mmCIF file of N, CA and C in Angstrom:
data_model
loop_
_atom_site.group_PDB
_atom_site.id
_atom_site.type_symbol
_atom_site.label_atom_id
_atom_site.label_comp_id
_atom_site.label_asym_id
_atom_site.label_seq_id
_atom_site.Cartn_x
_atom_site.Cartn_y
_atom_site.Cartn_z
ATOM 1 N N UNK A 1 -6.671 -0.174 -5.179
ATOM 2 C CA UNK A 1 -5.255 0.027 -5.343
ATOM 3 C C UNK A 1 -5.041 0.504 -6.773
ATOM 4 N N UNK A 2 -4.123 0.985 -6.999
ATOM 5 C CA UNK A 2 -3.948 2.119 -8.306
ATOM 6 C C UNK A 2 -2.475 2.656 -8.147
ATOM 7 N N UNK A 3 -1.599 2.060 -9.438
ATOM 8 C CA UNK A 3 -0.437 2.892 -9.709
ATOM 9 C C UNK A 3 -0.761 4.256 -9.730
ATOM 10 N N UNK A 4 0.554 4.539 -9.769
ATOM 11 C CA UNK A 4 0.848 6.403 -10.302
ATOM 12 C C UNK A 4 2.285 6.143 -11.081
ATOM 13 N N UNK A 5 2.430 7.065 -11.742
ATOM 14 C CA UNK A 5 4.028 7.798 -12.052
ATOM 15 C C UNK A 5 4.613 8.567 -10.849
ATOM 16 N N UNK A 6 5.665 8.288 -10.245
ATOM 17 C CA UNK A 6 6.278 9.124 -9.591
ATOM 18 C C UNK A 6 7.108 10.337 -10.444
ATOM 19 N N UNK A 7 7.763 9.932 -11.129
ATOM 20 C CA UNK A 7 8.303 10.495 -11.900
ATOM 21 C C UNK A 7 9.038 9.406 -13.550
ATOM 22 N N UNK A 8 9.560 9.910 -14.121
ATOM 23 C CA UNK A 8 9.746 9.324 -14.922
ATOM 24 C C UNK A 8 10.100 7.709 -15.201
ATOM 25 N N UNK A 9 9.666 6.677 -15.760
ATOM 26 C CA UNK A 9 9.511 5.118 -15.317
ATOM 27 C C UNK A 9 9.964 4.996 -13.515
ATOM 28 N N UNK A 10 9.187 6.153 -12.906
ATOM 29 C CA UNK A 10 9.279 5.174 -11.672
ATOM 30 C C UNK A 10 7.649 5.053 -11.074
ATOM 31 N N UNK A 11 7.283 3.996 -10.858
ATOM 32 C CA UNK A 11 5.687 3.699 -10.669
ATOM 33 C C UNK A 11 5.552 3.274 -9.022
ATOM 34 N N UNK A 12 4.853 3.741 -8.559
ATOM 35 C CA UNK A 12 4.209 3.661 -6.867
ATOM 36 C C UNK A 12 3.084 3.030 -7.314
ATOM 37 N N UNK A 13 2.315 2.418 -5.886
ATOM 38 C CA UNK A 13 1.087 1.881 -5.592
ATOM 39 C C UNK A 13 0.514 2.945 -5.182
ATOM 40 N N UNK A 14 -0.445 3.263 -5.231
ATOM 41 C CA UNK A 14 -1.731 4.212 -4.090
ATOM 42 C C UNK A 14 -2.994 3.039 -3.799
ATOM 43 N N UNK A 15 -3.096 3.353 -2.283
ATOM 44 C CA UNK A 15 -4.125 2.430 -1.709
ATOM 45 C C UNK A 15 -4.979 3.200 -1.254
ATOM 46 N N UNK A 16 -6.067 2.628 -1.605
ATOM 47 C CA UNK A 16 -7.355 3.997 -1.181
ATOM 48 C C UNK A 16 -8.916 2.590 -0.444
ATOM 49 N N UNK A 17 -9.103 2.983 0.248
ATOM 50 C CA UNK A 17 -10.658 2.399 1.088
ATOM 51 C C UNK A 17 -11.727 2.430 -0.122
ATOM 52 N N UNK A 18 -12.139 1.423 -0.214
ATOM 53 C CA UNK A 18 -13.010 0.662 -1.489
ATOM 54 C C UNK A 18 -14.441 1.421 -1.467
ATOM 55 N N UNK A 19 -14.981 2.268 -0.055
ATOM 56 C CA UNK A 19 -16.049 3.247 0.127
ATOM 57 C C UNK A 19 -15.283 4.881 0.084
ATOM 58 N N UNK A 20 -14.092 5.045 -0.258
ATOM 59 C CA UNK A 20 -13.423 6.289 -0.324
ATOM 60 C C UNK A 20 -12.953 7.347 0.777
ATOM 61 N N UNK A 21 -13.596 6.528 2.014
ATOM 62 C CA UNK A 21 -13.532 7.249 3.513
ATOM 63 C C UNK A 21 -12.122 7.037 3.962
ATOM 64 N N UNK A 22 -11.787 8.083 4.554
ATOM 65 C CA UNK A 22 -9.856 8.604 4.847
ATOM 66 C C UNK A 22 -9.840 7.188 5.681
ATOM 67 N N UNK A 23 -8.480 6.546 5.731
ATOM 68 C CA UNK A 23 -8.211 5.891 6.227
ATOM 69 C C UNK A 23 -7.456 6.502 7.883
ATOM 70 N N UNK A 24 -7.559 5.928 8.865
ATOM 71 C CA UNK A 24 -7.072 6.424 10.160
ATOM 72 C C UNK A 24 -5.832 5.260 10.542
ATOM 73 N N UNK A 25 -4.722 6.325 11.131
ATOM 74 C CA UNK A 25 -3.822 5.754 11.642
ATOM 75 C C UNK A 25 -3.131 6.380 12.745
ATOM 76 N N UNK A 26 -3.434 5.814 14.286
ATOM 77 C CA UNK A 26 -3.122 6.451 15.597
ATOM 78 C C UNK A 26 -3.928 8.226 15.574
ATOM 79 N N UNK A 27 -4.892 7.678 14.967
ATOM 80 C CA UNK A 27 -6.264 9.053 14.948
ATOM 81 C C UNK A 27 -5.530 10.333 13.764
ATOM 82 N N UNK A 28 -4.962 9.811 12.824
ATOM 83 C CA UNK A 28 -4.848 10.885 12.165
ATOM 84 C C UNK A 28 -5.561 10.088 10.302
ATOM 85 N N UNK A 29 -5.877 11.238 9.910
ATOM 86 C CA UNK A 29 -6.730 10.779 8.861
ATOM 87 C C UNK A 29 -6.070 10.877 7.537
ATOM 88 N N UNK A 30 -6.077 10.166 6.536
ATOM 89 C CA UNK A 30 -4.959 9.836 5.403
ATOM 90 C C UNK A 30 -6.637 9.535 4.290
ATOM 91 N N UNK A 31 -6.310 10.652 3.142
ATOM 92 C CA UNK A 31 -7.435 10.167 2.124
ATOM 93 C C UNK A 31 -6.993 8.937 1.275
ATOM 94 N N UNK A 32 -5.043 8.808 1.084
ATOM 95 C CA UNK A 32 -4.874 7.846 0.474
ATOM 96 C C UNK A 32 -3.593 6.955 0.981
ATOM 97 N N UNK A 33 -3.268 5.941 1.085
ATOM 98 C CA UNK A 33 -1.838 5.582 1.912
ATOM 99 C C UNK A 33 -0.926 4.893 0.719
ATOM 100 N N UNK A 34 0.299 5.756 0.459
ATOM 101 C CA UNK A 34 1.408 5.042 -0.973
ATOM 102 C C UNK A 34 1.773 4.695 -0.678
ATOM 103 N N UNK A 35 2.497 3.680 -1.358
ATOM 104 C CA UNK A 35 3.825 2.886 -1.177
ATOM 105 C C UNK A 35 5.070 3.308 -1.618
ATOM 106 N N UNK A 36 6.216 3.254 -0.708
ATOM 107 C CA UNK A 36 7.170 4.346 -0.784
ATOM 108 C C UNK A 36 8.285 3.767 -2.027
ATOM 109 N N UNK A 37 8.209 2.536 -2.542
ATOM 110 C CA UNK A 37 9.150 1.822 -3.656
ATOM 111 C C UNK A 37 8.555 2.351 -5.154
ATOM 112 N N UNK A 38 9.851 2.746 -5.383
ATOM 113 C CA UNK A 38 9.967 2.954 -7.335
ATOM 114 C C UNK A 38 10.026 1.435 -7.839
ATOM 115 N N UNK A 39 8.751 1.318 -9.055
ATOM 116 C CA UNK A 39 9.172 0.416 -9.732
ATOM 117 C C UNK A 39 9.152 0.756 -10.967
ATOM 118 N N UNK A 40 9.876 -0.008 -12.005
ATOM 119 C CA UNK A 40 9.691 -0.116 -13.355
ATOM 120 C C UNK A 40 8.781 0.110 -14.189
ATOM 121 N N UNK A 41 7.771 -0.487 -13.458
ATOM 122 C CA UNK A 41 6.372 -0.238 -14.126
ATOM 123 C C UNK A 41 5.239 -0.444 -13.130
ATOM 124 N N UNK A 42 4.341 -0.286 -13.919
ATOM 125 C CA UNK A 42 2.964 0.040 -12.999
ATOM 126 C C UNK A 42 2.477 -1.371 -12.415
ATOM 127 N N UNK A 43 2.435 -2.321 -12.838
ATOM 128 C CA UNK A 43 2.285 -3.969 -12.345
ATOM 129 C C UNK A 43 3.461 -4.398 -11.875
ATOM 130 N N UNK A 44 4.407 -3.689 -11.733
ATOM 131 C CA UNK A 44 5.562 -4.115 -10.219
ATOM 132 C C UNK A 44 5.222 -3.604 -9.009
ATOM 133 N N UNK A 45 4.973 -2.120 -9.262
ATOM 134 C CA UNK A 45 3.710 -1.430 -7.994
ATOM 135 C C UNK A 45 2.947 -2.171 -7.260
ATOM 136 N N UNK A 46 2.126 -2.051 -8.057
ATOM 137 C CA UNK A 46 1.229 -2.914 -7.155
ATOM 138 C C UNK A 46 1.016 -4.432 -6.890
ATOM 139 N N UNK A 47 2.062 -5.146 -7.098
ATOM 140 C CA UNK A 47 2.589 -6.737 -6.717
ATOM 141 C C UNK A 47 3.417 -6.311 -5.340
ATOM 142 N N UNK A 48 3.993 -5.134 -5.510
ATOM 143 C CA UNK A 48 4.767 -5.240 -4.574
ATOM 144 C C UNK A 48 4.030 -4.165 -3.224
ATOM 145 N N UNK A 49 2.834 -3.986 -3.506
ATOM 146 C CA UNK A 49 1.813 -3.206 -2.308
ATOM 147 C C UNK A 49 1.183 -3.957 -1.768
ATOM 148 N N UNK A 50 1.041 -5.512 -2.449
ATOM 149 C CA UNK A 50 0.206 -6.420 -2.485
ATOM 150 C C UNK A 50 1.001 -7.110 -1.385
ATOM 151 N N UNK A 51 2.425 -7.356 -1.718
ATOM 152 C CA UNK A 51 2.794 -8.493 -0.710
ATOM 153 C C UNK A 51 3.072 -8.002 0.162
ATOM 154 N N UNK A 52 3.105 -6.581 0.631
ATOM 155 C CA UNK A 52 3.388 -5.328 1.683
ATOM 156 C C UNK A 52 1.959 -6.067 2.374
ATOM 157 N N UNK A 53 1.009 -5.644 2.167
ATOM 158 C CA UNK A 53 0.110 -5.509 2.389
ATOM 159 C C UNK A 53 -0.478 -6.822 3.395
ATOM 160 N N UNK A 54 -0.044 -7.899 2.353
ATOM 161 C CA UNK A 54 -0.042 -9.184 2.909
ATOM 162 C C UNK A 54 0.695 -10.164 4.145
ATOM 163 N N UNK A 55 2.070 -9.398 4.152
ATOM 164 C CA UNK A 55 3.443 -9.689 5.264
ATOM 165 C C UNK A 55 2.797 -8.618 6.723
ATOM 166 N N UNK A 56 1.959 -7.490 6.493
ATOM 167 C CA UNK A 56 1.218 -6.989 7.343
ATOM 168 C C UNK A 56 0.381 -7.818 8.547
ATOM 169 N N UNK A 57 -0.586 -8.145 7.436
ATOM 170 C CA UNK A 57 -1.608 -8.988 7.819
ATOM 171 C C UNK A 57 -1.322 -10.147 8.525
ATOM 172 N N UNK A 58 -0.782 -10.510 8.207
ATOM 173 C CA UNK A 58 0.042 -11.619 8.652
ATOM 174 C C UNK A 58 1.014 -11.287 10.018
ATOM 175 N N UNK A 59 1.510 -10.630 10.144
ATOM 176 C CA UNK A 59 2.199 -10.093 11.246
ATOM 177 C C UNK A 59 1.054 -9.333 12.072
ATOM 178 N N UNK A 60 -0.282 -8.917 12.012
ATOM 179 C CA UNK A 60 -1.036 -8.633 12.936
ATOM 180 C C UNK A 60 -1.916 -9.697 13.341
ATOM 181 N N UNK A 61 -2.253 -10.681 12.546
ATOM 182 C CA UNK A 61 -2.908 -12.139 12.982
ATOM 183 C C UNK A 61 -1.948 -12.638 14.182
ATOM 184 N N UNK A 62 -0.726 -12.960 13.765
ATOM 185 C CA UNK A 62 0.426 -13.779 14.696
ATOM 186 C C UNK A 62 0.253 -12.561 15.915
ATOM 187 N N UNK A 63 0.113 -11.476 16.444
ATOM 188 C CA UNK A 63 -0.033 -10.828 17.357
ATOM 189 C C UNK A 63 -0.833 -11.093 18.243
ATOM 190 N N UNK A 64 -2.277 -11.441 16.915
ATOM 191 C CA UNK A 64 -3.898 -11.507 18.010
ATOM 192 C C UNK A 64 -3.496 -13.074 18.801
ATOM 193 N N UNK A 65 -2.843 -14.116 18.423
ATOM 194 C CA UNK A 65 -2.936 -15.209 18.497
ATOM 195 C C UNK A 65 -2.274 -15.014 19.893
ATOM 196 N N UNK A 66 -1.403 -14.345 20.653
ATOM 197 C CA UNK A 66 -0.487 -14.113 21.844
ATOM 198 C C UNK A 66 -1.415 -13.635 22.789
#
């Protein structure tokens, strides 16, 4: 995971696969997947890709469990 500048103080997350291979979603291939929120700075980014990331996970566990 890795900020960017969007543009001027506004900072995104970029999430990238830890072996660098495109990530797939419903068979289409993504080299990197952002997060669509402006923050302030670069460590609001990615706190806030983090708990994205995490409210995910969590909502696909509670799925498998049904």
């Amino acid at each position: 995971m890795e900020s960017f500048e969007a543009g001027q103080g506004l900072w995104h997350a970029r999430i990238r696969r830890a072996d660098f291979s495109p990530v797939a979603i419903d068979g289409v291939l993504f080299p990197a997947m952002e997060v669509g929120f402006a923050w302030p700075d670069p460590d609001a980014a990615i706190a806030h890709a983090k708990h994205h990331i995490d409210r995910f996970r969590r909502r696909a566990d509670d799925s498998d469990d049904e």
